[in-house]
Coordinates of C-alpha atoms in Angstrom, one line a residue:
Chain T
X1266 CA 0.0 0.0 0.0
X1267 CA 1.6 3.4 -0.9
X1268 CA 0.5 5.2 2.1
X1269 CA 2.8 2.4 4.2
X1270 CA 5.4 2.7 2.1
X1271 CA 5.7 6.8 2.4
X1272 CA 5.9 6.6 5.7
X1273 CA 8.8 4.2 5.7
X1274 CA 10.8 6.6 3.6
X1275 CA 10.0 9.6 6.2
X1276 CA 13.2 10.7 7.6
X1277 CA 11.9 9.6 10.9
X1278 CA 11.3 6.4 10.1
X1279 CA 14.6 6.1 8.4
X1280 CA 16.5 7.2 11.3
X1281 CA 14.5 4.3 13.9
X1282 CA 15.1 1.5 11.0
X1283 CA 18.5 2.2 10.3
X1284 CA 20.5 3.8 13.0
X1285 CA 22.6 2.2 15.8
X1286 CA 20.6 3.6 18.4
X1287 CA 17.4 4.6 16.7
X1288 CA 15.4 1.7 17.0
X1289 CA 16.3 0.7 20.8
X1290 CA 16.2 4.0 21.7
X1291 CA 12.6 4.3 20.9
X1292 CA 12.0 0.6 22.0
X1293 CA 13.4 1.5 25.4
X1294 CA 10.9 4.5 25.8
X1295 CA 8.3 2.3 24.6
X1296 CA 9.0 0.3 27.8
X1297 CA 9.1 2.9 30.3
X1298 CA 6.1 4.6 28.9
X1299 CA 4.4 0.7 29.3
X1300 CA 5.4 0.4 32.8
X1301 CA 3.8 3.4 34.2
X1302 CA 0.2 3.4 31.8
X1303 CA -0.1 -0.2 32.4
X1304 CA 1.2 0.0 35.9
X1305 CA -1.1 3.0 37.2
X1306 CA -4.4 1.3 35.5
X1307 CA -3.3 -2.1 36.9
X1308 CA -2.5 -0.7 40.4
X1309 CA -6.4 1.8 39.7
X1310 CA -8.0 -1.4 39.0
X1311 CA -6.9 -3.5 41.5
X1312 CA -8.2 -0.7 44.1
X1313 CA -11.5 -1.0 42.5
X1314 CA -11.4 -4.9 43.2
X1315 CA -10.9 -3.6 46.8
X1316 CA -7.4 -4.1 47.5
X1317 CA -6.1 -1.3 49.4
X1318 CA -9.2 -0.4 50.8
X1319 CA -7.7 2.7 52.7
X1320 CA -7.0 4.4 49.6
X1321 CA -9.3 6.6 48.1
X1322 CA -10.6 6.2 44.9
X1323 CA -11.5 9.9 44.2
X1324 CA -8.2 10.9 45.4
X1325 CA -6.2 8.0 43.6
X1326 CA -7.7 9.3 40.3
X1327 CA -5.2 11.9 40.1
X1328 CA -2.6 9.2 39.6
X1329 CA -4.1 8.7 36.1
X1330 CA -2.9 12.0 34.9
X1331 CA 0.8 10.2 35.1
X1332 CA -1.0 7.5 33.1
X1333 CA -2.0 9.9 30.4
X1334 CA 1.3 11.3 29.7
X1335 CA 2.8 7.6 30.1
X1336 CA 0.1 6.9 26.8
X1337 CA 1.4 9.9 25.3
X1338 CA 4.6 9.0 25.0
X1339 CA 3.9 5.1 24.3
X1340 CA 1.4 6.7 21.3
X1341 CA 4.6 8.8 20.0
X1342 CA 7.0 6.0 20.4
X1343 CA 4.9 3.5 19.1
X1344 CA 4.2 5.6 15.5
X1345 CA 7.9 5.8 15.3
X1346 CA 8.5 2.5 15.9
X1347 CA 5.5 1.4 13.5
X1348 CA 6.5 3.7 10.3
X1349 CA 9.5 2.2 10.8
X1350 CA 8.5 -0.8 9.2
X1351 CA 4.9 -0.1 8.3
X1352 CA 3.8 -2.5 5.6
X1353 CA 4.5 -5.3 8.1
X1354 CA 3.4 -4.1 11.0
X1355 CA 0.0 -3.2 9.3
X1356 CA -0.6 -6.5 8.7
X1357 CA 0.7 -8.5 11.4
X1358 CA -2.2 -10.0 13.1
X1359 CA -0.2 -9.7 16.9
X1360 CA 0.1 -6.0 16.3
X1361 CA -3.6 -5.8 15.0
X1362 CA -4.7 -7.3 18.0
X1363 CA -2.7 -5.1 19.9
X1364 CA -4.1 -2.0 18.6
X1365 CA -7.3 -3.0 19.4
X1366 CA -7.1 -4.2 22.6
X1367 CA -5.6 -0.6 23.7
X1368 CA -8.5 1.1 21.8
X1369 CA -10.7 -1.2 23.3
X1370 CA -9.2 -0.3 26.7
X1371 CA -9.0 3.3 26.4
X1372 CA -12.7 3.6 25.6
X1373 CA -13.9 1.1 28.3
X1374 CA -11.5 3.4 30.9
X1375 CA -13.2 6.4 29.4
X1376 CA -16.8 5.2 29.7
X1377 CA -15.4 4.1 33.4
X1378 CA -14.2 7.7 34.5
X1379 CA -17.7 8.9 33.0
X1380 CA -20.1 6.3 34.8
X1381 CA -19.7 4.2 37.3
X1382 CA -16.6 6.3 38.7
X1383 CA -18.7 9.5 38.3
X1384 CA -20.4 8.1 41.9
X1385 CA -17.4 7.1 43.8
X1386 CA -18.0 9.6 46.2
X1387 CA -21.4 7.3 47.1
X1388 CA -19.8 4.3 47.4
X1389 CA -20.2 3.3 51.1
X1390 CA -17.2 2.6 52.7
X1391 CA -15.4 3.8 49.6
X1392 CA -16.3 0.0 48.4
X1393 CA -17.0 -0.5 44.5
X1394 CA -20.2 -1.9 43.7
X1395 CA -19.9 -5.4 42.0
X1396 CA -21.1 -3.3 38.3
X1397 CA -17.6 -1.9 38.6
X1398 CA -15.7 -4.5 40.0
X1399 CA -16.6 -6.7 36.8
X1400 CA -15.2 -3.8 34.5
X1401 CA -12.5 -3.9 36.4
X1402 CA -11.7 -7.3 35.7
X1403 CA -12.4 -6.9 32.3
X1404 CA -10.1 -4.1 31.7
X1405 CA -7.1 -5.6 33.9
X1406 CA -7.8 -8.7 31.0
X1407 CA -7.4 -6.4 28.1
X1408 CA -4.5 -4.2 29.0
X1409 CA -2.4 -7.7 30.0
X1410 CA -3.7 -9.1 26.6
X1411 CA -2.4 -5.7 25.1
X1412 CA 0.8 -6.5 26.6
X1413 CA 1.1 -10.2 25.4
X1414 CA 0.2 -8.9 21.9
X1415 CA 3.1 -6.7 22.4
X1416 CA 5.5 -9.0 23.3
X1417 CA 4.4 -11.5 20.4
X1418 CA 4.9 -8.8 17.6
X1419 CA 8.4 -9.8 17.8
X1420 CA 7.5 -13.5 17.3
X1421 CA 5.5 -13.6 14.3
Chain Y
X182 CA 33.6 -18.4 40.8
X183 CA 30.0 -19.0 39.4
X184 CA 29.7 -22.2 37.3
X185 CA 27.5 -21.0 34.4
X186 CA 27.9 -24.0 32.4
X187 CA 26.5 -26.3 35.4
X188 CA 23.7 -23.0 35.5
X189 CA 23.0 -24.0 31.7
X190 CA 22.6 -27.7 31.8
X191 CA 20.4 -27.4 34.8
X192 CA 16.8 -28.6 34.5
X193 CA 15.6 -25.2 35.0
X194 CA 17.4 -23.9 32.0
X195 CA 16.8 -27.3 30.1
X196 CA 13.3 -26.5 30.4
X197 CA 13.3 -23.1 29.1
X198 CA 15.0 -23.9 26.4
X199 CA 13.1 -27.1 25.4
X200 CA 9.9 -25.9 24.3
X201 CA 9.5 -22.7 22.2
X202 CA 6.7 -21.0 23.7
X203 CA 8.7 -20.9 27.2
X204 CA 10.3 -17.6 26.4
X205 CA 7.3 -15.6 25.4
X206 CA 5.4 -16.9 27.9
X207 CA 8.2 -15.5 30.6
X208 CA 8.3 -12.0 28.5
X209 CA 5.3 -11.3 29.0
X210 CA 5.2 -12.6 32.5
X211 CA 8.5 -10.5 33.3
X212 CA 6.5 -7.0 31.1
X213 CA 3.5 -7.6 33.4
X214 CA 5.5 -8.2 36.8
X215 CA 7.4 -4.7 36.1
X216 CA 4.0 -2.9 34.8
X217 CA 2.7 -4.2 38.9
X218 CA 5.6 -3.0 40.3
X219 CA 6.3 0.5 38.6
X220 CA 2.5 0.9 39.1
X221 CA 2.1 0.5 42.8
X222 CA 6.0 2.4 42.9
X223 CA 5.0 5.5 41.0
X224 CA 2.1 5.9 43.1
X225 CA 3.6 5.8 46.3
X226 CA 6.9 7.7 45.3
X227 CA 5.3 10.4 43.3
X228 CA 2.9 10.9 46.5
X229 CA 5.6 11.5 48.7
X230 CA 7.1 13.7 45.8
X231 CA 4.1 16.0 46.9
X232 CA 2.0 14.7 44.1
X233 CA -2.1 14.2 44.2
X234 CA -1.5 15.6 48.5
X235 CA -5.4 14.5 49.0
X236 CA -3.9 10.8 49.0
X237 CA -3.2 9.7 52.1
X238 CA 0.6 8.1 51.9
X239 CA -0.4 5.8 55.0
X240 CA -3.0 4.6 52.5
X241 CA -1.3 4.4 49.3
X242 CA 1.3 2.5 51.4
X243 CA -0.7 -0.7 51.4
X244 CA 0.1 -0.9 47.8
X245 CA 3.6 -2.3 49.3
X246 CA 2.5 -5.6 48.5
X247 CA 2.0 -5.3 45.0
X248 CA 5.6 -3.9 44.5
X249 CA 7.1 -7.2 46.1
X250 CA 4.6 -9.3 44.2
X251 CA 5.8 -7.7 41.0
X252 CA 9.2 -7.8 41.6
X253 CA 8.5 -11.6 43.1
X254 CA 7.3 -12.4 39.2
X255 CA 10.2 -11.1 37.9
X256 CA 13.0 -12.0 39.6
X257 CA 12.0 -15.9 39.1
X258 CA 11.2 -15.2 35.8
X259 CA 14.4 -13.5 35.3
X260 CA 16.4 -16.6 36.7
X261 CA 14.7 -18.8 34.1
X262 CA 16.5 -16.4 31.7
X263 CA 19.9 -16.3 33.3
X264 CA 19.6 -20.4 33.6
X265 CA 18.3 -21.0 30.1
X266 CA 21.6 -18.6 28.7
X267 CA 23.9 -17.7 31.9
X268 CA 26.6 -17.2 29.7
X269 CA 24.7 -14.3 27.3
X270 CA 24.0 -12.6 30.1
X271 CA 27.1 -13.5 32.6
X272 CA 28.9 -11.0 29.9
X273 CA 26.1 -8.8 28.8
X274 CA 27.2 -5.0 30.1
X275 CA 23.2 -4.3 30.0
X276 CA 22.6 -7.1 32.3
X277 CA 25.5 -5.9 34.4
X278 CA 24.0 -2.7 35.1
X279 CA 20.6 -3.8 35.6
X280 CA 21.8 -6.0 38.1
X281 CA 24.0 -3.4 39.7
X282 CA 20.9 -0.7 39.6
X283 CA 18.4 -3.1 41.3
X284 CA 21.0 -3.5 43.8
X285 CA 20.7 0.1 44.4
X286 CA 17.1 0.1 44.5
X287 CA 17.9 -2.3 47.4
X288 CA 19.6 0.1 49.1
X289 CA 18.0 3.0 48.9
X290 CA 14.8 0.9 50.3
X291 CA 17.1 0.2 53.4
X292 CA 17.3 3.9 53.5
X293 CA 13.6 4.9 53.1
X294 CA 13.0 1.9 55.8
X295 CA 15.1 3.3 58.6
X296 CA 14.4 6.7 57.8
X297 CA 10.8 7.8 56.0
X298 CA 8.7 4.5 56.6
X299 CA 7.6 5.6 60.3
X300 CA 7.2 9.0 58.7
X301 CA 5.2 7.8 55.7
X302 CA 2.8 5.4 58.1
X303 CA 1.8 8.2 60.1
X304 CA 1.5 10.7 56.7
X305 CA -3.0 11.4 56.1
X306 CA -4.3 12.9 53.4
X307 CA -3.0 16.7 52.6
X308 CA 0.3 16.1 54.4
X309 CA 3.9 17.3 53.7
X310 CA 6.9 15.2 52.8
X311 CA 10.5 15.5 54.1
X312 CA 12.8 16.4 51.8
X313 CA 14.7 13.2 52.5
X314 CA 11.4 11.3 51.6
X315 CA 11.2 13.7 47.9
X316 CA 14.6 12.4 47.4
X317 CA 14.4 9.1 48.3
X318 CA 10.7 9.3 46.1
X319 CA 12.9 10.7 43.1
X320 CA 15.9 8.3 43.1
X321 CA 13.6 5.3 43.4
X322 CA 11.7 6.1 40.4
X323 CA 15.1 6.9 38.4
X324 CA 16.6 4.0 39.5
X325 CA 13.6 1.6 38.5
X326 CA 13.4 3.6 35.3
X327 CA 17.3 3.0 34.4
X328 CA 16.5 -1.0 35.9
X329 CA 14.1 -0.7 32.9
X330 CA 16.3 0.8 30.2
X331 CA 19.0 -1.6 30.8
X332 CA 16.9 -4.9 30.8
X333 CA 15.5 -3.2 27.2
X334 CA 18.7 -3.1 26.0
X335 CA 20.1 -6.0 26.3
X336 CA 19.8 -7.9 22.9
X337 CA 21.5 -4.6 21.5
X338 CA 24.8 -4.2 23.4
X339 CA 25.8 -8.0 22.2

């Protein structure tokens, strides 16, 4: 497809292919962008399921801004790293998957944050009711799937 | 000195090694043991950075567990690694310095334990870190975040 194969030729994507340091450079940022989006909805989540139970939900929210930038940079790195070498990563079925399993988990946070989080402040005994406890679950599922995905891009 | 080559004919390593899906499988276990880990890390070192103050640190303290768990998955995930190719990584400079940083995380938890800890139990919500605790906070998350560069880089410093 052309629009694959002008992005490979970008100088960007040039520079991530071929350079010494390009490519694990951006890999390595990919990483530590991973570890803290992954690790602050993983850690969120696992609150709802009602570990921790003297933390406060409200106030742990503000934790997610971290998150955000984390997915900021993972969304940069991970365009560098995919124009890199576009026309296979366009059609590589673990990177597919990938892709949607972290839109799939952006929109279920977002529809989180705007429903059932909206009443946290009700929640008696800061306790999640068992509606939000099951997204939880479902999430934690799709952002480790997400992960797996990720690692098996480099398999296939 | 260490006998890597009795490390690499062990059954542990034999058994990585024997089947292909071992590896992966331990990747991803390794990726998700340091997403638990930075996760409940980052929110208790960027509270007592002064970050989101209406958190409680005596609360967000409790996440303690999941940093130990996290690091639990990956440090016997990581010796499956060094048994299936102790010699790879015996002489891998990355490696090296992974090891060498997580050694420092060590210490500078003995430090936060004998110093902040009693501080940090006693912390509610809206209250003011030391400045020992902000650094302690900050070279914790460096540290970890080096721990992580190093451990990406290995298959390109060979």
């Amino acid at each position: 497809m052309e629009f694959l194969s002008t992005l490979e030729q970008s100088a960007l994507a040039i520079w991530v292919a071929e350079s010494l340091w390009g490519y694990p450079l951006v890999l390595t940022l990919h990483a530590i962008g991973m570890a803290f989006v992954v690790g602050i909805l993983l850690i969120f989540y696992l609150r709802i399921l009602g570990f921790a139970p003297e933390v406060s939900v409200i106030a742990l929210q503000k934790m997610m801004t971290i998150a955000v930038w984390a997915f900021v940079v993972n969304l940069l790195s991970g365009s560098a790293l995919f124009i890199a070498d576009a026309s296979r990563f366009f059609f590589q079925i673990a990177f597919q998957i990938k892709f949607f399993l972290i839109v799939l988990g952006l929109v279920l946070t977002a529809v989180f944050k705007k429903t059932m989080l909206a009443n946290a402040a009700d929640w008696p005994g800061g306790v999640a009711p068992v509606n939000a406890r099951i997204f939880a679950v479902v999430s934690l599922l799709i952002w480790i799937s997400a992960i797996t995905a990720g690692r098996l891009i480099a398999y296939l | 000195m260490i006998d890597l080559a009795a490390i690499e004919s062990s059954w542990l390593g034999e058994f990585v090694r024997a089947y292909a899906w071992v590896f992966p499988t331990l990747e991803t276990l390794h990726f998700l043991g340091l997403c638990l880990l930075m996760g409940a890390l980052a929110v208790m070192d960027f509270r007592l950075l002064g970050y989101a103050k209406a958190l409680a640190p005596s609360a967000v303290e409790k996440f303690t567990p999941w940093v130990v768990f996290g690091f639990a998955i990956n440090l016997v995930t990581g010796i499956m690694f060094f048994c299936a190719d102790p010699f790879r990584y015996y002489y891998n400079d990355a490696f090296r310095l992974k090891m060498l940083l997580i050694i420092l995380t060590g210490l500078n938890l003995v430090w936060f334990r004998f110093t902040v800890h009693g501080e940090m139990q006693q912390a509610g919500e809206g209250s003011s870190t030391s400045v020992q605790a902000k650094i302690i906070a900050a070279l914790s998350l460096i540290i970890w975040v080096g721990v992580i560069a190093c451990g990406r880089m290995i298959p390109y410093v060979e």
